[in-house]
Tab-separated table of C-alpha atoms and ligand atoms in Angstrom:
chain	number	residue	atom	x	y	z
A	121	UNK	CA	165.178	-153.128	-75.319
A	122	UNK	CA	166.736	-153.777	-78.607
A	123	UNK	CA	164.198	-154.918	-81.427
A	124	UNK	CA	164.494	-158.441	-82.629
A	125	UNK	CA	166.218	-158.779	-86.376
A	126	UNK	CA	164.151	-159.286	-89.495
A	127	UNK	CA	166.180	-159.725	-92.424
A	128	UNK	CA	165.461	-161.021	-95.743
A	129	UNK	CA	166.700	-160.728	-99.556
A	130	UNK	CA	165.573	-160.958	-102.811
A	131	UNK	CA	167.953	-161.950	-105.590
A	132	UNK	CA	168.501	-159.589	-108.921
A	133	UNK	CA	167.590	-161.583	-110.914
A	134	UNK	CA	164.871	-158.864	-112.745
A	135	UNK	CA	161.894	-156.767	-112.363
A	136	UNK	CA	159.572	-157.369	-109.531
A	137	UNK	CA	156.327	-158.865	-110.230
A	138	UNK	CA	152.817	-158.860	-108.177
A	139	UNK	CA	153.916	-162.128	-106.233
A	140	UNK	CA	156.957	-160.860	-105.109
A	141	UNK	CA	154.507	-157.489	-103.784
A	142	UNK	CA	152.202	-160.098	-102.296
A	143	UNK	CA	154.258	-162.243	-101.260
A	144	UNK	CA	156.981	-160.331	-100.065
A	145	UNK	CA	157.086	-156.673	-100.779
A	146	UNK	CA	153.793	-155.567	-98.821
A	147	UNK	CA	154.889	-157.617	-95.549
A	148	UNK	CA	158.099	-156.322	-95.748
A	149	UNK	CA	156.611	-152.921	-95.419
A	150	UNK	CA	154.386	-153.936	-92.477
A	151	UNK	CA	157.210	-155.071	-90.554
A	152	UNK	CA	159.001	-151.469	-90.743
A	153	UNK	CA	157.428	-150.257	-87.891
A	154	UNK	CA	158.042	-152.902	-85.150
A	155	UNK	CA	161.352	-154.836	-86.060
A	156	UNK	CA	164.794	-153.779	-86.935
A	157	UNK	CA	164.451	-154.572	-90.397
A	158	UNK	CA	167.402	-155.247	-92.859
A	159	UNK	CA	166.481	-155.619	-96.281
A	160	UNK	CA	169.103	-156.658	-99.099
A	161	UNK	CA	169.588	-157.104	-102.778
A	162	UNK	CA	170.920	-160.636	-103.386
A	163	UNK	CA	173.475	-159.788	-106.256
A	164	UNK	CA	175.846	-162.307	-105.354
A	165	UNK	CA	173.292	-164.752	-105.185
A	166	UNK	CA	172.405	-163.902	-108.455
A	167	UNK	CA	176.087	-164.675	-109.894
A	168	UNK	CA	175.622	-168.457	-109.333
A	169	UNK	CA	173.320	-168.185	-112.362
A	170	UNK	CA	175.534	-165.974	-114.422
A	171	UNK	CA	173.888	-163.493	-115.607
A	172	UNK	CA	175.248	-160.911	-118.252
A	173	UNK	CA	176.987	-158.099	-116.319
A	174	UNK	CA	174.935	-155.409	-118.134
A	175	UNK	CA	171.846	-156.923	-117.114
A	176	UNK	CA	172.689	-157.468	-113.786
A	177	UNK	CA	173.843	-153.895	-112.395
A	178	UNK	CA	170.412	-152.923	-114.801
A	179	UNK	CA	168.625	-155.319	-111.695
A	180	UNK	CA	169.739	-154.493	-108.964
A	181	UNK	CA	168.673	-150.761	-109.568
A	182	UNK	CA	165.764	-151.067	-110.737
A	183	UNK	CA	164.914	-153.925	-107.713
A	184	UNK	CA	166.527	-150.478	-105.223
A	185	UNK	CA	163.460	-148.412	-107.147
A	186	UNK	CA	160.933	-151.568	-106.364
A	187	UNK	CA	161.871	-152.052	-102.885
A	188	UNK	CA	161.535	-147.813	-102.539
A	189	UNK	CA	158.824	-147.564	-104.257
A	190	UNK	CA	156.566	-149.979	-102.417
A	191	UNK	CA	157.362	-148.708	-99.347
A	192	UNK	CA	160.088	-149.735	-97.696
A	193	UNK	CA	161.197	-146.725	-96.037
A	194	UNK	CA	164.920	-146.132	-95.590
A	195	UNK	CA	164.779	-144.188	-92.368
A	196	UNK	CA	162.928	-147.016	-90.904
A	197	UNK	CA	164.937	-150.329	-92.504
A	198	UNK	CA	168.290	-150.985	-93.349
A	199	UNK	CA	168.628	-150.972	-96.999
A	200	UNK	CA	171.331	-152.373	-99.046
A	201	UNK	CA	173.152	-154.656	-101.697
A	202	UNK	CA	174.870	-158.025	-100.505
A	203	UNK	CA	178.048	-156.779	-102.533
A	204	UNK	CA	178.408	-153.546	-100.378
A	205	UNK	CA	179.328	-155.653	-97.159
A	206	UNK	CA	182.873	-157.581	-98.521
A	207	UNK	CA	182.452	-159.239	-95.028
A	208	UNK	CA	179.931	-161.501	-96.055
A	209	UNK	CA	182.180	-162.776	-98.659
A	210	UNK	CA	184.987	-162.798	-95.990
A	211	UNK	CA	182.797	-164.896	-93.434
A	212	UNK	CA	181.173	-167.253	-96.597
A	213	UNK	CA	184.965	-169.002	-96.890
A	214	UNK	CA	185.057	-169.019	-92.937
A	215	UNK	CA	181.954	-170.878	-92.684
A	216	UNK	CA	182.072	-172.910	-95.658
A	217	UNK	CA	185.209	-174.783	-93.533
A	218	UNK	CA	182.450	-176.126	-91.656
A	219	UNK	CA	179.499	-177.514	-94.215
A	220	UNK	CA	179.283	-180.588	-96.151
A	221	UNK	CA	179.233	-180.774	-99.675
A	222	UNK	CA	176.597	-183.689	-99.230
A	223	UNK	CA	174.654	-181.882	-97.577
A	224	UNK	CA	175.092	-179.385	-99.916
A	225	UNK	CA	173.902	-181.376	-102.836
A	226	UNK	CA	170.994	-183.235	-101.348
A	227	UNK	CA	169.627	-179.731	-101.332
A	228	UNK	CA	166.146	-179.450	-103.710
A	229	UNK	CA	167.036	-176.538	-105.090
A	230	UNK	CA	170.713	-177.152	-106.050
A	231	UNK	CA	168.928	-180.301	-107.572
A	232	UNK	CA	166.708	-178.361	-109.752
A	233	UNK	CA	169.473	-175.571	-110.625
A	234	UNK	CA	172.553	-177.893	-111.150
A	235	UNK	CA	169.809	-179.921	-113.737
A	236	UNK	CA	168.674	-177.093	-115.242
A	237	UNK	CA	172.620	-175.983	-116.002
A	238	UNK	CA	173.475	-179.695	-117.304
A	239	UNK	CA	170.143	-179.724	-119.061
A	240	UNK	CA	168.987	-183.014	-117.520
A	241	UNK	CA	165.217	-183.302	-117.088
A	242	UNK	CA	164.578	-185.962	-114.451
A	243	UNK	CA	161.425	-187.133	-112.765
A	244	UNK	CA	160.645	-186.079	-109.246
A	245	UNK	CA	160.316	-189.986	-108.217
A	246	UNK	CA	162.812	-190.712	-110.305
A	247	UNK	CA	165.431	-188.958	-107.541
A	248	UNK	CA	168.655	-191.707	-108.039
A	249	UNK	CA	171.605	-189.618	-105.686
A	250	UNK	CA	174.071	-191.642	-107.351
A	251	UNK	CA	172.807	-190.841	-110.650
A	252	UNK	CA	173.201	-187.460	-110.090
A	253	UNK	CA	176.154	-187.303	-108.681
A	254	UNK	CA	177.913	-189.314	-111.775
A	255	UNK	CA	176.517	-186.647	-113.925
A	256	UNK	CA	177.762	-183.418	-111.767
A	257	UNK	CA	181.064	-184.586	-111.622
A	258	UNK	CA	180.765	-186.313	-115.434
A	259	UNK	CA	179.659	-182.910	-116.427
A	260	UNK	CA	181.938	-181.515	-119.600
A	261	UNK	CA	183.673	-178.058	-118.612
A	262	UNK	CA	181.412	-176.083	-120.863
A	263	UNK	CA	178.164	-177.723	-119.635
A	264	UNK	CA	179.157	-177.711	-115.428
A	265	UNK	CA	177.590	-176.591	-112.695
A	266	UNK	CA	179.601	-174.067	-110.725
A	267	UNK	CA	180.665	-174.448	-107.137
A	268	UNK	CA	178.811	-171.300	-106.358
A	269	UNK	CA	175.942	-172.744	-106.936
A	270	UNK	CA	176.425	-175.733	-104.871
A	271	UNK	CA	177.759	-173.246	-101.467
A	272	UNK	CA	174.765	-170.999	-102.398
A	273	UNK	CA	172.982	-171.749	-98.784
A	274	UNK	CA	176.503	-171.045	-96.747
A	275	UNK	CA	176.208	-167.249	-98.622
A	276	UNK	CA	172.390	-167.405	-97.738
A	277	UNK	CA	173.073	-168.463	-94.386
A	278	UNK	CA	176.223	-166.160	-94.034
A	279	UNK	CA	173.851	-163.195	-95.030
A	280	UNK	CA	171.676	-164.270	-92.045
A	281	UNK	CA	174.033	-164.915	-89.259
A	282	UNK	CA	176.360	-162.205	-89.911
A	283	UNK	CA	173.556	-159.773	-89.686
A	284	UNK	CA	172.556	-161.465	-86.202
A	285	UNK	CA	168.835	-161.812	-87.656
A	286	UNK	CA	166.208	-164.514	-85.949
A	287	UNK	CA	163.312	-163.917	-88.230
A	288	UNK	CA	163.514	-164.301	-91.764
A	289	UNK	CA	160.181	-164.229	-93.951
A	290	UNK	CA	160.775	-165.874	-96.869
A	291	UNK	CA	158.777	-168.542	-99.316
A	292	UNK	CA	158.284	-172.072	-98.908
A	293	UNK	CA	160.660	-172.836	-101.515
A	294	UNK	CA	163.622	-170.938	-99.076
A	295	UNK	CA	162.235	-173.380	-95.924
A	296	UNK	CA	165.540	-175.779	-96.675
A	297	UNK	CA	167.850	-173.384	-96.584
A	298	UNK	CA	166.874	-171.770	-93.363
A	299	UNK	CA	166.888	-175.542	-91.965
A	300	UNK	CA	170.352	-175.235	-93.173
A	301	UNK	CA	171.237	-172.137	-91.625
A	302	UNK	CA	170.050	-172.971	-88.591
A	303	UNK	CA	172.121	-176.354	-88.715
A	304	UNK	CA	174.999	-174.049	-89.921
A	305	UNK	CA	175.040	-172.548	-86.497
A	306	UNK	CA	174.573	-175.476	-84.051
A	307	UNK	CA	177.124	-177.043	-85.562
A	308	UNK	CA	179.951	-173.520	-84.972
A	309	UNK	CA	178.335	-173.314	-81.681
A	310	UNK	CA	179.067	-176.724	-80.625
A	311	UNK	CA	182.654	-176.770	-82.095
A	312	UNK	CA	184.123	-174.402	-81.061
A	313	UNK	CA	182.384	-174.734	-77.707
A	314	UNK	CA	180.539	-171.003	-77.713
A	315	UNK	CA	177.037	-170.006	-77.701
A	316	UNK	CA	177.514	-167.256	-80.226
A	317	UNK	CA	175.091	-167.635	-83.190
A	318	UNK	CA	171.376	-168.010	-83.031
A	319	UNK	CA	168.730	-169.888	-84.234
A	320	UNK	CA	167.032	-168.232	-87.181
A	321	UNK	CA	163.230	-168.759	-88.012
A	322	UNK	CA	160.713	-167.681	-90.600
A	323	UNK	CA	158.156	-165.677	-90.174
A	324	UNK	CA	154.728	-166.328	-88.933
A	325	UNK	CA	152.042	-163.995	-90.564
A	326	UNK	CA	150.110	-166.674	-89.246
A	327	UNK	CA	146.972	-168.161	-91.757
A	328	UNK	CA	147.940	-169.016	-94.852
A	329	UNK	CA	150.608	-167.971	-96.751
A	330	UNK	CA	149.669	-165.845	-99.933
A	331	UNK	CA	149.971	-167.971	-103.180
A	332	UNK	CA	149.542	-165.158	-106.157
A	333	UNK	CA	148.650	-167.155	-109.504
A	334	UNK	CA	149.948	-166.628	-112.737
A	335	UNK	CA	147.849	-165.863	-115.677
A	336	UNK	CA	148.400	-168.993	-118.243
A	337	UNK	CA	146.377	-171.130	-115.677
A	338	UNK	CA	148.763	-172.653	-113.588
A	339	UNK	CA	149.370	-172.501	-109.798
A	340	UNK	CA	152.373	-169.096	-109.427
A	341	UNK	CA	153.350	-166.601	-110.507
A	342	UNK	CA	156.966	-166.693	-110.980
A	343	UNK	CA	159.466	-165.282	-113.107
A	344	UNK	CA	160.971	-168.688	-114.382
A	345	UNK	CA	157.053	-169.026	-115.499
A	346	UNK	CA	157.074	-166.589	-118.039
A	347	UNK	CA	153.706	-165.467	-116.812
A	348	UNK	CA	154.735	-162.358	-114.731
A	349	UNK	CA	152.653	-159.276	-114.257
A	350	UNK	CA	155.365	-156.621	-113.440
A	351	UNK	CA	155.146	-153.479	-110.908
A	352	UNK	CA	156.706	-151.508	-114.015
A	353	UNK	CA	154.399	-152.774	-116.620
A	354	UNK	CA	152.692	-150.068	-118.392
A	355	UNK	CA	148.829	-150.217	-118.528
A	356	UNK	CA	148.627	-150.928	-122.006
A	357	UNK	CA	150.951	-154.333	-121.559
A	358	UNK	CA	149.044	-154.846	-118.349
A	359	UNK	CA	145.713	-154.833	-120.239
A	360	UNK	CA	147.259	-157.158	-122.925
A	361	UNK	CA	148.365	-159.777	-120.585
A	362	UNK	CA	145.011	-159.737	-118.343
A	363	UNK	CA	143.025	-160.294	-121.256
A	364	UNK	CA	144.733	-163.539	-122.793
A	365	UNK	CA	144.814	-165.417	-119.350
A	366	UNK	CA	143.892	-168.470	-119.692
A	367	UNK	CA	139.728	-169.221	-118.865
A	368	UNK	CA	137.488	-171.788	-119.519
A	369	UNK	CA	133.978	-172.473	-121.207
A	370	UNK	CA	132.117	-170.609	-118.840
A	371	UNK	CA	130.217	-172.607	-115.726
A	372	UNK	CA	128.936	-175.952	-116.330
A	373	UNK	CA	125.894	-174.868	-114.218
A	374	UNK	CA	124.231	-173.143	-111.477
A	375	UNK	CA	127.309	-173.329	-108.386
A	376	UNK	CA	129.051	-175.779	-110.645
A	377	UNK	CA	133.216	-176.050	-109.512
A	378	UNK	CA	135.702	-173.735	-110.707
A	379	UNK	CA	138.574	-174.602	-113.051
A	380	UNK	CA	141.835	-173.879	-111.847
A	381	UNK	CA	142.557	-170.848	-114.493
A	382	UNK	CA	139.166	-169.395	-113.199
A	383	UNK	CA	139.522	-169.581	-109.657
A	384	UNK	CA	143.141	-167.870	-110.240
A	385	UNK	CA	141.411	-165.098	-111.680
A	386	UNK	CA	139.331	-164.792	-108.591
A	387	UNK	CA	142.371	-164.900	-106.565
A	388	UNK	CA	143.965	-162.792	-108.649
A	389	UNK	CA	140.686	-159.902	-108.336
A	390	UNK	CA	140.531	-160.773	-104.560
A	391	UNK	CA	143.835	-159.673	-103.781
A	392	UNK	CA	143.149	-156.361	-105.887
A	393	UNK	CA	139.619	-155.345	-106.339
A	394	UNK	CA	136.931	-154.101	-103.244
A	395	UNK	CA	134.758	-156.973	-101.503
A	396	UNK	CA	132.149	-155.542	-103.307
A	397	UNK	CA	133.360	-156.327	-106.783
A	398	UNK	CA	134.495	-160.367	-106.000
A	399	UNK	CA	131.183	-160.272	-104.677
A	400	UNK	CA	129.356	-159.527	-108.033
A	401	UNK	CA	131.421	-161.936	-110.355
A	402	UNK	CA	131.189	-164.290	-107.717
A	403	UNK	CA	127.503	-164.690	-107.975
A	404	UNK	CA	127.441	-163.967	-111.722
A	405	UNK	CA	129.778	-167.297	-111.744
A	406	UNK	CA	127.259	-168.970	-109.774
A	407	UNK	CA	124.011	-168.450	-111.685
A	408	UNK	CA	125.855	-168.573	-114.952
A	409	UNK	CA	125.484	-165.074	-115.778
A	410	UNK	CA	129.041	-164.311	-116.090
A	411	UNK	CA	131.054	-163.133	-118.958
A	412	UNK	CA	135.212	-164.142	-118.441
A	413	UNK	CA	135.468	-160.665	-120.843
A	414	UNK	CA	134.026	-157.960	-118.143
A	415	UNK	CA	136.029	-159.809	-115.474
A	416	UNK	CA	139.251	-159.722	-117.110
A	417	UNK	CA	138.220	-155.688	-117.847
A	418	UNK	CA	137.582	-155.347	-114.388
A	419	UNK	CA	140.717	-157.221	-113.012
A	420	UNK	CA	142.828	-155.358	-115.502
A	421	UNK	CA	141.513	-151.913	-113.783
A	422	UNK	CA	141.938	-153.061	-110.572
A	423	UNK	CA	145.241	-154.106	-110.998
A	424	UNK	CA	146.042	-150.878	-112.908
A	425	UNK	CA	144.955	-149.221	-109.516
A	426	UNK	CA	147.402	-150.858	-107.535
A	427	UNK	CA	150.467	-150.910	-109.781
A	428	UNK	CA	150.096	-147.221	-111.675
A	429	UNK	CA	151.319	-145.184	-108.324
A	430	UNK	CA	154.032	-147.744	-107.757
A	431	UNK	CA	155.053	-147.861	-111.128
A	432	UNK	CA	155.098	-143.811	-111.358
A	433	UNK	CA	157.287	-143.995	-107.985
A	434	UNK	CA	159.972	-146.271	-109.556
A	435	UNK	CA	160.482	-143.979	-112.725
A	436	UNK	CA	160.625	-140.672	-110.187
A	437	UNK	CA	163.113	-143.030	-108.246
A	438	UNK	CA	164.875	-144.359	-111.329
A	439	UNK	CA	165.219	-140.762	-112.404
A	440	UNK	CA	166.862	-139.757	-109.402
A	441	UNK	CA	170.797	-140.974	-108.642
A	442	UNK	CA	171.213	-138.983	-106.442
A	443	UNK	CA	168.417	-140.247	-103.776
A	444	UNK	CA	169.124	-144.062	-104.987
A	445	UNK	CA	173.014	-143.543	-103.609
A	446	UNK	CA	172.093	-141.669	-100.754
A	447	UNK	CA	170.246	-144.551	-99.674
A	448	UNK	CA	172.260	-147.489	-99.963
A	449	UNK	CA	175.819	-145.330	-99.005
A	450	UNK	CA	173.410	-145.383	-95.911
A	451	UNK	CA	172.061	-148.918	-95.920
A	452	UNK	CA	175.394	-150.449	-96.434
A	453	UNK	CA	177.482	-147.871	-93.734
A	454	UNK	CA	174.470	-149.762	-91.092
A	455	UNK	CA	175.111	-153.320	-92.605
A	456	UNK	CA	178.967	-153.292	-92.549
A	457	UNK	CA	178.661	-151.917	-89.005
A	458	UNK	CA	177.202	-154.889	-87.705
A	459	UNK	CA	178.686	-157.373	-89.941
A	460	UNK	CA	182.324	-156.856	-89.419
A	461	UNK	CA	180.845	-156.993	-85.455
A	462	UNK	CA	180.042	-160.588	-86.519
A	463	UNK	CA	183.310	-161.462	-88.614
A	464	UNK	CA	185.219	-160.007	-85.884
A	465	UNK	CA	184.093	-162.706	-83.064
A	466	UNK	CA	183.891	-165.217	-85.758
A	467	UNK	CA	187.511	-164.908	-86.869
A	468	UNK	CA	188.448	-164.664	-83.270
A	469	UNK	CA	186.294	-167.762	-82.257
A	470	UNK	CA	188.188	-169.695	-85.291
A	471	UNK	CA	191.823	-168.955	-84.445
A	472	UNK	CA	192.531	-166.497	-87.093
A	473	UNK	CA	193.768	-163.792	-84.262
A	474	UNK	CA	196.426	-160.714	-84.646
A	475	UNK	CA	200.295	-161.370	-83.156
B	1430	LIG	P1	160.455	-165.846	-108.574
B	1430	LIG	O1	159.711	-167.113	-108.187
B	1430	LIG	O2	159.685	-164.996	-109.503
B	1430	LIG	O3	161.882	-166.119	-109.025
B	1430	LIG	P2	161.686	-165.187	-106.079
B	1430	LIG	O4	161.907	-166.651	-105.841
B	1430	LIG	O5	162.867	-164.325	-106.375
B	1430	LIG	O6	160.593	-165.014	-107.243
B	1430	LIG	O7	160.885	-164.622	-104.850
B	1430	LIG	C1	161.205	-163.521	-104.054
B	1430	LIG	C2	160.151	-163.400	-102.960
B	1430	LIG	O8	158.835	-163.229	-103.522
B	1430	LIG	C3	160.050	-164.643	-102.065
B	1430	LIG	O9	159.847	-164.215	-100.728
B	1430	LIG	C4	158.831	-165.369	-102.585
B	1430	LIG	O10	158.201	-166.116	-101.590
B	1430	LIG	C5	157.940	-164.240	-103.069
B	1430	LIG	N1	157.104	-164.715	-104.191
B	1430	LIG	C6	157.540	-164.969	-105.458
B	1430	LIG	N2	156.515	-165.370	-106.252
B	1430	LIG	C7	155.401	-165.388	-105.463
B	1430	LIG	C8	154.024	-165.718	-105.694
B	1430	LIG	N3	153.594	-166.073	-106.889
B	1430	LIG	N4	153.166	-165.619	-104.682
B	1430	LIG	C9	153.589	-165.221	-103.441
B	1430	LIG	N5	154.862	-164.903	-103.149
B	1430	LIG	C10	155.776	-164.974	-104.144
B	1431	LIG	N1	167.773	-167.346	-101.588
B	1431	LIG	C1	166.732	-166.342	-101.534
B	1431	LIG	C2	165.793	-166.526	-102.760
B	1431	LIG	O1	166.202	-167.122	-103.737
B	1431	LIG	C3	167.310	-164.951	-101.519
B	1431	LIG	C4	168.173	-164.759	-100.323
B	1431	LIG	C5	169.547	-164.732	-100.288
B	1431	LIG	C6	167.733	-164.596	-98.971
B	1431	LIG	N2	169.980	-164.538	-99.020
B	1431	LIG	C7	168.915	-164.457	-98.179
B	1431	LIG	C8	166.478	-164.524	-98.376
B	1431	LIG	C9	168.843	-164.278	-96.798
B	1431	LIG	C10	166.421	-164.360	-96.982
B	1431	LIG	C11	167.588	-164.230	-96.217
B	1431	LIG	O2	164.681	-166.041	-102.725
């Protein structure tokens, strides 16, 4: 029997940090083993922001080195960049004959991206559609917000179906636009009349989903944060950063609650150090013995454990051209196979058919 089809991207948009290993990276590995996994490099994706060329084709290497070097293996997944497989781009103007641009724009994160590019800031409760749309189509041409950006879940969606994948893990924030996906392919289905395209769902690690927290006190880590620890960080910057996160004055008293920037540290040492270790700070927090100093030392260390062979494997990788082409001549040969499968049937299903 055929395995079922994991696929999921991440944009390159720059270097990986320890939420994107947490949250994405390390399950991404587990999953090797007992799904066909397909694993991409979101470049396209990334245009909608536009991003300066140089810096770009800089990403998307250096996120091929990330991906390798955390152990994604190529002979067991499918590795390769969105841009490789022109049929997605083919099959993203088939498609996009059949979404809404309302739905489009009631999307959350067009909201926040097409703000962000007019420079509006507006209050979550403050959500006025009709406000909105005045400015978007107000907008000046210098100050607008790009049609890419407004069609980015048909390419997300396209990236999906085309690939024939029904589990994608992704984060919370990526929820909508698997909604959409899947809403996406009712809707051919029931056009044209065919049961062709199915249902895609994320996936269930089951518990709770990892959160990793940034180091300036607040809840993620995220790149838009500013408050990134990187895979390729060197120790010394690593140090640096772990030792001006944000604490507090120490505990108010025996067992007394933890402030938000502390507990993130104990997430943070939790998701990196032995049981052992969380163990001792944790009971030097409760009888007030503890000093924020050692466990910022400590976490620093720990962390230094877990990034220092990663990092060394994405300069060997980095260094080698070679291996990094090998690898996605490979990854994209697999993708395009099944892809043009897809845009095959789907131009075929639509009408658009040889003499
Ligand atoms: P960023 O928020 O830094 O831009 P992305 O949105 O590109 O990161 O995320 C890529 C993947 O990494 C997603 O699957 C996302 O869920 C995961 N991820 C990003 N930040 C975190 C985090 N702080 N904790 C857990 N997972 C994360
Ligand atoms: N939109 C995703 C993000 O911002 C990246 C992405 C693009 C993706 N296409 C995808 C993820 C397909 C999963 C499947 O993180």
């Amino acid at each position: 029997m055929s395995k079922e089809i994991v696929l999921s991207g991440i944009r390159s948009t720059g270097n990986l940090h320890l939420g994107n290993y947490y949250g994405a990276l390390s399950k991404f590995v587990k999953l090797q083993d007992d799904y066909d996994c397909r694993f991409f490099i979101a470049d396209l994706h990334s245009l909608t922001t536009n991003p300066d060329p140089q810096q770009l084709h800089a990403s998307v290497k250096t996120i091929l080195a990330e991906y390798l070097a955390s152990g994604i293996d190529p002979e067991k997944a499918t590795i390769f960049i969105q841009s490789d497989v022109p049929e997605v781009a083919e099959m993203y103007l088939l498609l996009n004959m059949h979404v809404g641009i309302g739905e489009l724009m009631r999307t959350t994160a067009f909201k926040d991206k097409a703000r962000k590019a007019l420079g509006i800031t507006a209050p979550a409760e403050d959500d006025d559609d009709e406000a909105f749309e005045r400015q978007i189509i107000g907008a000046s041409t210098n100050k607008r917000v790009n049609a890419g950006l407004l069609t980015y879940p048909t390419l997300m969606a396209v990236d999906i179906l085309i690939q024939k994948a029904t589990k994608v893990p992704v984060g919370k924030d990526q929820l909508q636009h698997l909604e959409l996906t899947r809403r996406f392919a009712r809707r051919f289905n029931s056009f044209y009349g065919v049961e062709y395209f199915s249902e895609p769902y994320d996936f269930d690690f089951g518990g709770e989903p990892i959160k990793v927290p940034g180091l300036d006190g607040s809840g993620k880590m995220g790149k838009s944060e500013g408050n990134c620890i990187y895979l390729i960080d060197d120790p010394k910057v690593l140090r640096k950063k772990v030792m001006r996160a944000v604490t507090d004055e120490g505990p108010q008293g025996p067992d007394s609650p933890m402030s938000e920037p502390v507990a993130n540290l104990f997430t943070l040492l939790e998701l990196t150090s032995t049981p052992e270790v969380v163990k001792h700070f944790r009971d030097a927090y409760a009888n007030c013995s503890i000093r924020y100093g050692d466990l910022k030392k400590q976490l620093a260390e720990d962390i230094i454990a877990v990034t220092t062979p990663i990092r060394e494997r994405i300069n060997d990788i980095l260094a080698d051209d070679e291996y990094m082409r090998r690898v996605i001549r490979q990854g994209a040969e697999k993708a395009r196979e099944s892809a043009a499968k897809t845009l095959a049937d789907v131009r075929e299903i639509m009408g658009i058919r040889k003499f």
